[in-house]
PDB file of C-alpha atoms and ligand atoms in Angstrom:
ATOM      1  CA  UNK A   1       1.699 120.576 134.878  1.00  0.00           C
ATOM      2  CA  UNK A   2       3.359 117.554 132.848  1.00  0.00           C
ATOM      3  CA  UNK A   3       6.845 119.055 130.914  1.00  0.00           C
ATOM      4  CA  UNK A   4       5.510 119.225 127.379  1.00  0.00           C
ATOM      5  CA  UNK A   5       8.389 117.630 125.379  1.00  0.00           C
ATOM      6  CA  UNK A   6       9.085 118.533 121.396  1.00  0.00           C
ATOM      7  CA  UNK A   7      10.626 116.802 119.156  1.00  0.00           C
ATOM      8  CA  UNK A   8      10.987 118.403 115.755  1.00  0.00           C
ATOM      9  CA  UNK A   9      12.217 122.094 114.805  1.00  0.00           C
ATOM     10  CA  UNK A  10       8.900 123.392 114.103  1.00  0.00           C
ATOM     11  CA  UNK A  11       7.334 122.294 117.242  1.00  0.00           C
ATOM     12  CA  UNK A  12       9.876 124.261 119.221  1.00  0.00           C
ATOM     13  CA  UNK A  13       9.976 127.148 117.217  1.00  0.00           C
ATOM     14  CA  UNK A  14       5.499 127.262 117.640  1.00  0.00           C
ATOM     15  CA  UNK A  15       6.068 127.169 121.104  1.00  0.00           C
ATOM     16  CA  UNK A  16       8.722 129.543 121.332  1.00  0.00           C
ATOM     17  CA  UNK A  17       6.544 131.988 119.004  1.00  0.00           C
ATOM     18  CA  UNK A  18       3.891 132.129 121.402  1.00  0.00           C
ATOM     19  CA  UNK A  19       6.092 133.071 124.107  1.00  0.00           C
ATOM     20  CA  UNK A  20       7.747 135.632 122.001  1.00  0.00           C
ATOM     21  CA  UNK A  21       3.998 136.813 121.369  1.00  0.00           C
ATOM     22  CA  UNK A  22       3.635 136.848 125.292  1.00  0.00           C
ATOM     23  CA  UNK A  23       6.737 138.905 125.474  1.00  0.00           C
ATOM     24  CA  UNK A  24       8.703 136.803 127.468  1.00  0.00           C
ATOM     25  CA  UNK A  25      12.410 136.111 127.142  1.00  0.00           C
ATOM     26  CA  UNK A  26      13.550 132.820 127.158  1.00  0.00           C
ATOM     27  CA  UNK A  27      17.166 131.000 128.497  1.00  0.00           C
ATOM     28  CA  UNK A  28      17.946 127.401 126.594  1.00  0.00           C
ATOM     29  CA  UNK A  29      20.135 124.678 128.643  1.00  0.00           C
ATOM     30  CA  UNK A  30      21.800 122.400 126.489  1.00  0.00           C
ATOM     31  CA  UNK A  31      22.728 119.162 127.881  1.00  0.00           C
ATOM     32  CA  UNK A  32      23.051 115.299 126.638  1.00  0.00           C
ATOM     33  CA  UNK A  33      20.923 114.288 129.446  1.00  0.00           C
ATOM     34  CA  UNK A  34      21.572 112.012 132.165  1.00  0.00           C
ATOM     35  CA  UNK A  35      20.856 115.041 134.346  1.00  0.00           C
ATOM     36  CA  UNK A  36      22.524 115.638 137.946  1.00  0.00           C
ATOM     37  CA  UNK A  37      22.398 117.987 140.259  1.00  0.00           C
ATOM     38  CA  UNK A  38      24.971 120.662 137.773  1.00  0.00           C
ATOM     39  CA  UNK A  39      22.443 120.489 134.766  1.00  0.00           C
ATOM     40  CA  UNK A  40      19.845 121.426 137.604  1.00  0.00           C
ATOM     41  CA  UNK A  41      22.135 124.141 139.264  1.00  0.00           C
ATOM     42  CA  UNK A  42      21.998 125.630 135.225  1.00  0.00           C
ATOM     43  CA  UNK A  43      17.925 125.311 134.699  1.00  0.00           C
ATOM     44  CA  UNK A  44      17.924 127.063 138.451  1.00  0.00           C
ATOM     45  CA  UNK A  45      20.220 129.645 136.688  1.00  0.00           C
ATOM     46  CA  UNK A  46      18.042 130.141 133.532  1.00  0.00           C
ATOM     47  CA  UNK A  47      14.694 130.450 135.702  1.00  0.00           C
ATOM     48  CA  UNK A  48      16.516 133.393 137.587  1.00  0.00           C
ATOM     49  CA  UNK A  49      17.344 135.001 134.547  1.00  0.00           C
ATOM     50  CA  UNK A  50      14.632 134.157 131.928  1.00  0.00           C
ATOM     51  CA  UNK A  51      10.774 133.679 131.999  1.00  0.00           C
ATOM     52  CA  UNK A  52      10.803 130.540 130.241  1.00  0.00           C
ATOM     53  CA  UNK A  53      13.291 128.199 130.566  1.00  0.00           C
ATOM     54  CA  UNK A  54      13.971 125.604 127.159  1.00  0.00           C
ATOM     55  CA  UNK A  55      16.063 122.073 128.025  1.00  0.00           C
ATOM     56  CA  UNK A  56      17.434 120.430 125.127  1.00  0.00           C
ATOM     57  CA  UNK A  57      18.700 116.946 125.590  1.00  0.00           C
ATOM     58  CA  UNK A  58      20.635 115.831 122.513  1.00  0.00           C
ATOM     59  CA  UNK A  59      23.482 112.755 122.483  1.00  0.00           C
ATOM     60  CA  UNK A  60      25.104 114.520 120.187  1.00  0.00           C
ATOM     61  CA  UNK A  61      26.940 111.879 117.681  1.00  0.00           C
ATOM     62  CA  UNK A  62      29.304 113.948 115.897  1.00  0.00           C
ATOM     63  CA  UNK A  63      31.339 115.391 118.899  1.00  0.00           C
ATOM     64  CA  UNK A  64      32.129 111.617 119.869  1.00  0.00           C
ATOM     65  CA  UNK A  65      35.194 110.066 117.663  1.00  0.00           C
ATOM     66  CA  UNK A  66      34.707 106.457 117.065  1.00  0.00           C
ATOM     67  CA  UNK A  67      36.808 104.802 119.587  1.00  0.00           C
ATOM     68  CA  UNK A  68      34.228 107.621 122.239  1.00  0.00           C
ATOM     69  CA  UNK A  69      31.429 106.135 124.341  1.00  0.00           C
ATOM     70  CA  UNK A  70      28.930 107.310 122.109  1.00  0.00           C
ATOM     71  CA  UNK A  71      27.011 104.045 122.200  1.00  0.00           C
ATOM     72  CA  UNK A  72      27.366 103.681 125.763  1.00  0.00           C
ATOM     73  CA  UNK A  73      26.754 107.009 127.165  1.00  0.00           C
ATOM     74  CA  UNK A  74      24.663 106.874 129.727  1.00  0.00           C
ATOM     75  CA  UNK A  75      20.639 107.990 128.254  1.00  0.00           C
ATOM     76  CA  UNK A  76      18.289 108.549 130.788  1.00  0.00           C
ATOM     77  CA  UNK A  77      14.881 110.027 129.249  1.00  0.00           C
ATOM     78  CA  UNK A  78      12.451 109.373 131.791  1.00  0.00           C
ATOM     79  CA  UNK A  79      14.390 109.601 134.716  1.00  0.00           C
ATOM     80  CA  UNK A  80      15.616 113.370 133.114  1.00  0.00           C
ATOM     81  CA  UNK A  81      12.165 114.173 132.846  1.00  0.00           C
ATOM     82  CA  UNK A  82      10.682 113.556 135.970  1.00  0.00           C
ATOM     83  CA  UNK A  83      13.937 116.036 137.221  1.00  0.00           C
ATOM     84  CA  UNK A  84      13.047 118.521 134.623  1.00  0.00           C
ATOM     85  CA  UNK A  85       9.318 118.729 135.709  1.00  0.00           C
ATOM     86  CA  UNK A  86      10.077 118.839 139.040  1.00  0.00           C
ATOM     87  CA  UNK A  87      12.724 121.807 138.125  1.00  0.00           C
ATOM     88  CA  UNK A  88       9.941 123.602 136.780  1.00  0.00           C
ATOM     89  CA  UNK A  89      11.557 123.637 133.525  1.00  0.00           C
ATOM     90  CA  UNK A  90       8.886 124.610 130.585  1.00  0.00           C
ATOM     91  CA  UNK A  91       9.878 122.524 127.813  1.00  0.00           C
ATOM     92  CA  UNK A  92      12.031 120.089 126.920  1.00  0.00           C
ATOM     93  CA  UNK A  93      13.523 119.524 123.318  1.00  0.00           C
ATOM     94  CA  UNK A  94      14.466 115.891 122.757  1.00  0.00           C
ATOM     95  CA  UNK A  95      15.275 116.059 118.826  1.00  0.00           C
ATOM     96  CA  UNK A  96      16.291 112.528 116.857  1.00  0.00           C
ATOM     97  CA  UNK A  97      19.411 112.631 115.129  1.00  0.00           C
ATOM     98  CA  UNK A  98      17.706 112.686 111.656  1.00  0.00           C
ATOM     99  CA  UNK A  99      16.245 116.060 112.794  1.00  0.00           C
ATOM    100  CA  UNK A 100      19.657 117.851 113.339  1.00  0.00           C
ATOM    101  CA  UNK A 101      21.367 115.980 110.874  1.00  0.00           C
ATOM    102  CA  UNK A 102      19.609 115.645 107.442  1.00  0.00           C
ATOM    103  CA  UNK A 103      20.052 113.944 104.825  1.00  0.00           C
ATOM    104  CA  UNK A 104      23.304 115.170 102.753  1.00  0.00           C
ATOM    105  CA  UNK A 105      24.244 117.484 106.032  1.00  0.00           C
ATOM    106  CA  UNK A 106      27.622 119.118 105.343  1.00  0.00           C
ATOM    107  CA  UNK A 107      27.804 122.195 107.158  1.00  0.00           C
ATOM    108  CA  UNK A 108      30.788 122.386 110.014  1.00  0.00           C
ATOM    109  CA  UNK A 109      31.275 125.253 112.363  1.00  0.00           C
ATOM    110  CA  UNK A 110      35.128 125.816 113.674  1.00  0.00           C
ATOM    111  CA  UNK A 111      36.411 127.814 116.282  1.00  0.00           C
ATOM    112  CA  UNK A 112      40.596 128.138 115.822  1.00  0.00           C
ATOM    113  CA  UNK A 113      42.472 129.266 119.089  1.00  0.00           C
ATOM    114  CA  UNK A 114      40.200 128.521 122.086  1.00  0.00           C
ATOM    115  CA  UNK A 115      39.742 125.501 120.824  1.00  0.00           C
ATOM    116  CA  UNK A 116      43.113 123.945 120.118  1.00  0.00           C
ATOM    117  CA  UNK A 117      44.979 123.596 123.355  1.00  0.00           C
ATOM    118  CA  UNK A 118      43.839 120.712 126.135  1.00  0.00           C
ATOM    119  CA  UNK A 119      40.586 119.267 124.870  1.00  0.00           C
ATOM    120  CA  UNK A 120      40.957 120.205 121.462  1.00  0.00           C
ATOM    121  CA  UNK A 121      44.531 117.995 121.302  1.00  0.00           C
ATOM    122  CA  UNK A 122      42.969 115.180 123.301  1.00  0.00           C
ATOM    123  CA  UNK A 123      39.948 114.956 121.288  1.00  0.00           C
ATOM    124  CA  UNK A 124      40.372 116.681 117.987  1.00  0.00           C
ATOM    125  CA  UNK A 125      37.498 116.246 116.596  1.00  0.00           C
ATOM    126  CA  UNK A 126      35.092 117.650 119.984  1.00  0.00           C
ATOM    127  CA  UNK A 127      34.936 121.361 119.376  1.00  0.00           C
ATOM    128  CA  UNK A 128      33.673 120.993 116.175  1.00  0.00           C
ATOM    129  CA  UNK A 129      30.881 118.126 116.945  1.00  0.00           C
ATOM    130  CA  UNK A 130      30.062 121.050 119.784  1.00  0.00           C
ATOM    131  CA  UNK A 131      30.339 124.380 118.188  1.00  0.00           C
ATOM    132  CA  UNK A 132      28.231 122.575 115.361  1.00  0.00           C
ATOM    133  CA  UNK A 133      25.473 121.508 117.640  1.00  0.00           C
ATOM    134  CA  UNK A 134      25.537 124.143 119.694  1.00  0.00           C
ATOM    135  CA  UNK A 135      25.145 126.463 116.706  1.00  0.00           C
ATOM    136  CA  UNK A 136      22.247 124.893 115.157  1.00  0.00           C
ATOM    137  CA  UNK A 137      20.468 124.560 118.477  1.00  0.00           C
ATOM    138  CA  UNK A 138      20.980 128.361 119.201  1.00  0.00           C
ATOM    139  CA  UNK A 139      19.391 128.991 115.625  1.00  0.00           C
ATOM    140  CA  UNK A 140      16.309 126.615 116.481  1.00  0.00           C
ATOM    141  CA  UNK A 141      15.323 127.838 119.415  1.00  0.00           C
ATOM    142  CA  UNK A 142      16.655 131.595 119.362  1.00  0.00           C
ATOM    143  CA  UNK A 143      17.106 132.166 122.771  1.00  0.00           C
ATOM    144  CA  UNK A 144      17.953 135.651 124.999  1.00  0.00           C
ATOM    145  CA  UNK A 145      20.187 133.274 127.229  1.00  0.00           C
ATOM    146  CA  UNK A 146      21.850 130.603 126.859  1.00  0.00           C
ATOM    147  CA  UNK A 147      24.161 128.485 130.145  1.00  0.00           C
ATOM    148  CA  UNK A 148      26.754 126.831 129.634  1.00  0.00           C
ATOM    149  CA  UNK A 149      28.642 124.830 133.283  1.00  0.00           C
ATOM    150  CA  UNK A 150      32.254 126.535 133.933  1.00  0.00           C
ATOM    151  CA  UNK A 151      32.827 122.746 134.235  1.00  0.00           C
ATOM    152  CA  UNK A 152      33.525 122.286 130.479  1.00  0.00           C
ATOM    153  CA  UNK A 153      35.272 125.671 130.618  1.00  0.00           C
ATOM    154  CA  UNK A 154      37.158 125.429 127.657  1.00  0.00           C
ATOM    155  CA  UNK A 155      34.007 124.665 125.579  1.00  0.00           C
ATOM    156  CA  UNK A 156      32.112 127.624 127.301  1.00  0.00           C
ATOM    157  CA  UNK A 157      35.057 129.868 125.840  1.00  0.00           C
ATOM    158  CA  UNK A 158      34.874 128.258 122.470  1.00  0.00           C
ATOM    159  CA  UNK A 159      31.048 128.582 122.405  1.00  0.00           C
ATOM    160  CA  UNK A 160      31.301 132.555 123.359  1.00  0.00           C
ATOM    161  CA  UNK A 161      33.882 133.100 120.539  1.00  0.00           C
ATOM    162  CA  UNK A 162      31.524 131.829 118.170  1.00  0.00           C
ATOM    163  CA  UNK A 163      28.630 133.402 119.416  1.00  0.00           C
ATOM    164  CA  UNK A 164      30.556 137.246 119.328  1.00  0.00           C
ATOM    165  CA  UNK A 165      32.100 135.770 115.677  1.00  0.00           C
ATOM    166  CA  UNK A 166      28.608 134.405 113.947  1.00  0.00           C
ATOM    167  CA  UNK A 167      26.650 137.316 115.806  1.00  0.00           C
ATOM    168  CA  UNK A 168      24.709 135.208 117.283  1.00  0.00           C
ATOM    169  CA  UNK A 169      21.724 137.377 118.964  1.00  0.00           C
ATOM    170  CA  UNK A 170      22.212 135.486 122.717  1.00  0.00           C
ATOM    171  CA  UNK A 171      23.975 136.153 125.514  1.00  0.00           C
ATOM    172  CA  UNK A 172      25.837 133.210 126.760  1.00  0.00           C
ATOM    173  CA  UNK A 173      26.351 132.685 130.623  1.00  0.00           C
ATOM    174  CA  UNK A 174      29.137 130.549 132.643  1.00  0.00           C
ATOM    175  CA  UNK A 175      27.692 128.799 136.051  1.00  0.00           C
ATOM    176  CA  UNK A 176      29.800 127.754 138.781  1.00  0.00           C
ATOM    177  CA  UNK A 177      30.710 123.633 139.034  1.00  0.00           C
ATOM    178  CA  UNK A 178      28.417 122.114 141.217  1.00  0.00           C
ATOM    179  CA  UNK A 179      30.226 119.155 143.141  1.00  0.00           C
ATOM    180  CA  UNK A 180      29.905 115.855 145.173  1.00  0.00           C
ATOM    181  CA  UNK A 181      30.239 115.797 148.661  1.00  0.00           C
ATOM    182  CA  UNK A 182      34.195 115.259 147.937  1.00  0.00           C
ATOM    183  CA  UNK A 183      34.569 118.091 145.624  1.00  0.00           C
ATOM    184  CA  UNK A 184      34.594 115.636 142.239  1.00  0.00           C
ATOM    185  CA  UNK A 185      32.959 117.718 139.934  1.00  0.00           C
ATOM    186  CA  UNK A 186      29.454 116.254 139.255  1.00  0.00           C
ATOM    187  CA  UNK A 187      29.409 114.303 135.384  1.00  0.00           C
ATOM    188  CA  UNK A 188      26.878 111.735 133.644  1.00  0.00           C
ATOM    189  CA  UNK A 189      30.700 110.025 133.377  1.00  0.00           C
ATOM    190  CA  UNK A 190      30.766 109.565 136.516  1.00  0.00           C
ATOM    191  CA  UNK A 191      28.287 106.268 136.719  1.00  0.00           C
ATOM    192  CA  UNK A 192      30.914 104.717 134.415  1.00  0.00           C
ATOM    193  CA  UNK A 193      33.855 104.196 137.919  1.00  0.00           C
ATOM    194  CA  UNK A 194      33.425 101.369 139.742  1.00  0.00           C
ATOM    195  CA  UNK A 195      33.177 102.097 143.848  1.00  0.00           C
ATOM    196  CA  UNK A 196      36.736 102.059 144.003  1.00  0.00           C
ATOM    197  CA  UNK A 197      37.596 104.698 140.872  1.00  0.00           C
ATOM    198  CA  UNK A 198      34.890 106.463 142.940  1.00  0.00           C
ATOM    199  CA  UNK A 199      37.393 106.674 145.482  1.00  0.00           C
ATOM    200  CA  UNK A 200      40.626 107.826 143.725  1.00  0.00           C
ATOM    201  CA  UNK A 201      38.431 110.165 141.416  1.00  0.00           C
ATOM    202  CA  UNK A 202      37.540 112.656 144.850  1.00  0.00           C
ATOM    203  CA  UNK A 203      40.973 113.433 144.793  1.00  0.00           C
ATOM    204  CA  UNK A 204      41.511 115.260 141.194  1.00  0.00           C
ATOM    205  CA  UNK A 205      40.145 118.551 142.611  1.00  0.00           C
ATOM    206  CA  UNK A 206      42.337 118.149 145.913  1.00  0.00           C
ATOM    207  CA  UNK A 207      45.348 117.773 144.074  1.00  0.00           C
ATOM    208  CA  UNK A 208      44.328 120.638 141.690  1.00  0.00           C
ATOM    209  CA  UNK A 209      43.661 122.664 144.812  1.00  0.00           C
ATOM    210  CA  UNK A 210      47.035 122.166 146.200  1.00  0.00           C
ATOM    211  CA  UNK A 211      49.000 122.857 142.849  1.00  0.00           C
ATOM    212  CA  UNK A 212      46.840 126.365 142.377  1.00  0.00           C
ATOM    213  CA  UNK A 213      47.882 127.274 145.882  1.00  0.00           C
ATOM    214  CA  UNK A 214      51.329 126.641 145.588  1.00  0.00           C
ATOM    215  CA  UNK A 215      51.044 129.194 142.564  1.00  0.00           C
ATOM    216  CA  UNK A 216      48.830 131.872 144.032  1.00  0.00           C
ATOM    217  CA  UNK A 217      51.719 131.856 146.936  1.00  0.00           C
ATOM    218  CA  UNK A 218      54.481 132.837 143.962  1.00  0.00           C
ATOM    219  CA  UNK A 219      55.272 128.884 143.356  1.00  0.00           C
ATOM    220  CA  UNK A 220      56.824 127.829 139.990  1.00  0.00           C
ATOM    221  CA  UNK A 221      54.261 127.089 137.349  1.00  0.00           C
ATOM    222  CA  UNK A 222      56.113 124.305 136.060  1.00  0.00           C
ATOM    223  CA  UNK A 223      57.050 122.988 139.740  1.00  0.00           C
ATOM    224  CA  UNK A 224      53.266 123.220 140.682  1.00  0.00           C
ATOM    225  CA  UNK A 225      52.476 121.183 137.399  1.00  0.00           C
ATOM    226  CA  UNK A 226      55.310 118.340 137.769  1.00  0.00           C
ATOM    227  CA  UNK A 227      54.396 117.721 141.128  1.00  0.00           C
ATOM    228  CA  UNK A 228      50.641 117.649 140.470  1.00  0.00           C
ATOM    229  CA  UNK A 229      51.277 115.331 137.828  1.00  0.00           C
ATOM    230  CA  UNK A 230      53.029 112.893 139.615  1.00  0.00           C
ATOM    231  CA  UNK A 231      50.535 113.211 142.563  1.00  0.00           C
ATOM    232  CA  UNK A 232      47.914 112.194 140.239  1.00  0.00           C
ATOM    233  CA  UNK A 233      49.804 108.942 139.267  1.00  0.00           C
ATOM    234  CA  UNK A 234      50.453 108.394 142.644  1.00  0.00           C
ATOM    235  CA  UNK A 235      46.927 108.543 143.633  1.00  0.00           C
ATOM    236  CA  UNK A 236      45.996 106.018 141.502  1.00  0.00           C
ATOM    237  CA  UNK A 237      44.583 107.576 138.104  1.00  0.00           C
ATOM    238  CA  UNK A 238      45.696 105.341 135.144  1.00  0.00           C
ATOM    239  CA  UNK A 239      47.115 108.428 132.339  1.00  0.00           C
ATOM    240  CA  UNK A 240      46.870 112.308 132.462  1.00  0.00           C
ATOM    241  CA  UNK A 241      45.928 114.194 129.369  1.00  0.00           C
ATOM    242  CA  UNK A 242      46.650 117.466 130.611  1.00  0.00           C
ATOM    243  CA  UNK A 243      47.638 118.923 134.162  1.00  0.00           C
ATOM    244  CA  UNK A 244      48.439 122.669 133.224  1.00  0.00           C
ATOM    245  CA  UNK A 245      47.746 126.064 134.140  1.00  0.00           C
ATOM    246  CA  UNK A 246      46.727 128.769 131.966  1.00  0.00           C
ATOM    247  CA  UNK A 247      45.279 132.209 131.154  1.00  0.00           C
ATOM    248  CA  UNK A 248      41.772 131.887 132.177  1.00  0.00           C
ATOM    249  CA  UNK A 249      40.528 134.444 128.999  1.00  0.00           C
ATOM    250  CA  UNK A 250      42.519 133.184 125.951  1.00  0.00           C
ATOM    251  CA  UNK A 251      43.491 129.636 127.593  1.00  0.00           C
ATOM    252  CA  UNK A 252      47.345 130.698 126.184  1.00  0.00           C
ATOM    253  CA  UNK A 253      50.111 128.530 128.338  1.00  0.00           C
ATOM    254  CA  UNK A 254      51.496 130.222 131.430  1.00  0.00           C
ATOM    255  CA  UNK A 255      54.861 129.517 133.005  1.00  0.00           C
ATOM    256  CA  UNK A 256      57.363 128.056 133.791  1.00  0.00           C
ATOM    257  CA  UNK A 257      57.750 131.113 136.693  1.00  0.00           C
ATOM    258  CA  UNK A 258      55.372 132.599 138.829  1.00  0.00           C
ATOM    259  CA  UNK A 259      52.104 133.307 137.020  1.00  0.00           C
ATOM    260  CA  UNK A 260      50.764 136.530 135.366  1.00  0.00           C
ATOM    261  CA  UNK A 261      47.536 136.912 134.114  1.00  0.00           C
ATOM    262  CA  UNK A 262      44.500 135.127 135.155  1.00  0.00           C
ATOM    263  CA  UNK A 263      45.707 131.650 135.821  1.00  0.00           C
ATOM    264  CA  UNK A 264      43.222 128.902 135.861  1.00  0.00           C
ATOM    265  CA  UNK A 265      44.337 125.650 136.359  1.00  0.00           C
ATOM    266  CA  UNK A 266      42.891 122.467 133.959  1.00  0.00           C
ATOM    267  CA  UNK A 267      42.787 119.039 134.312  1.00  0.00           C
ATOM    268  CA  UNK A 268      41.977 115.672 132.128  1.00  0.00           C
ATOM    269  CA  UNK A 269      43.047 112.287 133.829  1.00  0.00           C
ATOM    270  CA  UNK A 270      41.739 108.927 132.968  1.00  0.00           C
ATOM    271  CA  UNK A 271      40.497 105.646 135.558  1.00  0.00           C
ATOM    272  CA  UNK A 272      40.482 103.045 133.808  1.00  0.00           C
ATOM    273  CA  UNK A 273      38.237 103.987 130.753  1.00  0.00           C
ATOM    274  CA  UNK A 274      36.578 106.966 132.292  1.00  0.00           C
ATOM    275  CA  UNK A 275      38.089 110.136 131.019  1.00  0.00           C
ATOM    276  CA  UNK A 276      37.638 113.094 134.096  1.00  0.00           C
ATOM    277  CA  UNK A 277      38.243 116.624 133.511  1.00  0.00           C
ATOM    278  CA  UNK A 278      38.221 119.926 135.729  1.00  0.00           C
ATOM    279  CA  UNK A 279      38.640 123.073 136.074  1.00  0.00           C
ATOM    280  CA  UNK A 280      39.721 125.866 138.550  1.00  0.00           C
TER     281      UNK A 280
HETATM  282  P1  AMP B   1      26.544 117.618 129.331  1.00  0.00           P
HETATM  283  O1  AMP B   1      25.198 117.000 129.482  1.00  0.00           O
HETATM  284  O2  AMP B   1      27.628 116.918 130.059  1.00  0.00           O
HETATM  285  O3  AMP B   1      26.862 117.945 127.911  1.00  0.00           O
HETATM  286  O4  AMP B   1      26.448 119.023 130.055  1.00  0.00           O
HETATM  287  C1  AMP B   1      25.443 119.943 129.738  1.00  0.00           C
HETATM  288  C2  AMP B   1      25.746 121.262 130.404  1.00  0.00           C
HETATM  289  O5  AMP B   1      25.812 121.071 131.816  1.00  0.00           O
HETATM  290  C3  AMP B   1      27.097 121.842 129.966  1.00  0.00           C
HETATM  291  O6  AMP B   1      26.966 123.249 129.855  1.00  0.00           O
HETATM  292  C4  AMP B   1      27.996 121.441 131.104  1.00  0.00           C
HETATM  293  O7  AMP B   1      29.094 122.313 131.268  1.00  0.00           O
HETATM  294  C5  AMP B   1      27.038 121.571 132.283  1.00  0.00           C
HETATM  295  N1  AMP B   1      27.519 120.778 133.422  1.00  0.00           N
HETATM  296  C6  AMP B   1      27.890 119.467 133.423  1.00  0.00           C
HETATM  297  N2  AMP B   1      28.332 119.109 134.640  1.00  0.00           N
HETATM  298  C7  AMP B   1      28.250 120.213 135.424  1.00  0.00           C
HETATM  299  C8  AMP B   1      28.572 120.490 136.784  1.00  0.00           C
HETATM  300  N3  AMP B   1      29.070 119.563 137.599  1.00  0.00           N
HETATM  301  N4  AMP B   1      28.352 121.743 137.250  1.00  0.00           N
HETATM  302  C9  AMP B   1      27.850 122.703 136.436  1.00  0.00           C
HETATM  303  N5  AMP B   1      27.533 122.505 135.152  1.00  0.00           N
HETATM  304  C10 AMP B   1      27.738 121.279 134.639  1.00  0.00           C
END
């Protein structure tokens, strides 16, 4: 069967009725396309967990500032479709800009805490563009499930606040990172480095490993951090947003000592102008 693709609220919404008729529960995957192997390890996810499984592929403009790659990001319709069919996903939900943003749109959705630290100081004005979208997409296609990749971890915390705070009626599910062959975490970004980036950019999660084992053996925080840091320069990455460990619930700071809590370690280092990020 060919993926039927919708385009406008009330499309989705007919074929989502008809399911609901059916009485079968339904999981949505939001992505912005450009679809790898981790947007595919999330529609596997939803088909486990749901009867019909809803892709939406949405650029989403007003989670990019200015300065952002918005016009360059890569887009990758057919390509994402041909994965998508062969994914057995049952529809995919393609809206236009104009359709999620009308004319005279004014309504923002933010999410204080979760939101603020890492991410939310890099790129102040993300978790809004996100919690926005997300929000709106959640209402349009009123899903049981919803997945969300542990690899934008932060942003899967920020989007289960607001789903417990707006009581939202979905469930929202974390999946694990799925990564190259070198352990980079898997990212549309990643077409942006160059062969040699390539290179330098398999080494994020092995430095990452080796600073959250020198905590989970009692290490300084703050040693674990420093050293990490520098390792990252050293490597060859160009800047570091962030290189910090923290509680894995409430993303609060831990340290300088040994850690308490849940510690989970995050990451945001540039190549060049590729902006990476991780998690673990
Ligand atoms: P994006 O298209 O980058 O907005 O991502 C769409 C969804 O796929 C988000 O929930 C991401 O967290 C998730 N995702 C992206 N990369 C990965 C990955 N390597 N492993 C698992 N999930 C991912």
């Amino acid at each position: 069967m060919t993926l039927p693709i919708v385009r406008s609220v009330a499309d989705l919404r007919a074929v989502v009725a008809g399911w609901r008729k059916a009485g079968l529960s339904v999981a949505l995957v939001p992505t912005m396309g450009a679809l790898h192997e981790g947007h595919l390890s999330l529609v596997r996810l939803a088909k486990a967990k749901a009867d019909r499984v809803i892709v939406t592929l949405f650029v989403n403009p007003t989670q990019f500032a200015p300065h952002e790659d918005f016009d360059t990001y890569p887009r990758s319709e057919e390509t994402d479709v041909a994965l998508l069919q062969e994914a057995k996903c049952d529809l995919l939900y393609a809206p236009t800009a104009a359709v999620m943003y009308g004319p005279g749109f004014a309504t923002g959705i933010s999410v204080s805490g979760v939101s603020e630290p890492l991410d939310g100081l890099a790129r102040p004005h993300f978790f809004g563009g996100v919690a926005t979208v997300v929000a709106k997409l959640l209402i349009q296609a009123g899903p049981d499930i919803a997945i969300f990749g542990e690899k934008d971890y932060q942003q899967l915390q920020v989007i289960k606040r607001m789903v417990v705070d707006l009581d939202l009626p979905v469930t929202i599910l974390g999946a694990p990172t799925a990564r190259a062959k070198d352990g980079l975490a898997l990212s549309s970004r990643n077409a942006y480095l160059t062969p040699a980036q390539r290179k330098v950019a398999g080494q994020l999660n092995l430095v990452m490993a080796k600073a959250a084992e020198a905590v989970a053996k009692g290490g300084a925080i703050s040693d674990a951090e420093a050293q990490g840091y520098a390792a990252l320069l050293a490597e060859g990455f160009d800047r570091i947003d962030y290189f910090e460990f923290r509680d894995a619930l409430d993303l609060r700071r831990l340290g300088p000592g040994p850690a308490e809590g849940e510690p989970r370690l995050f990451a945001a280092a540039w190549l060049g102008k590729t902006r990476l990020i991780d998690n673990g």
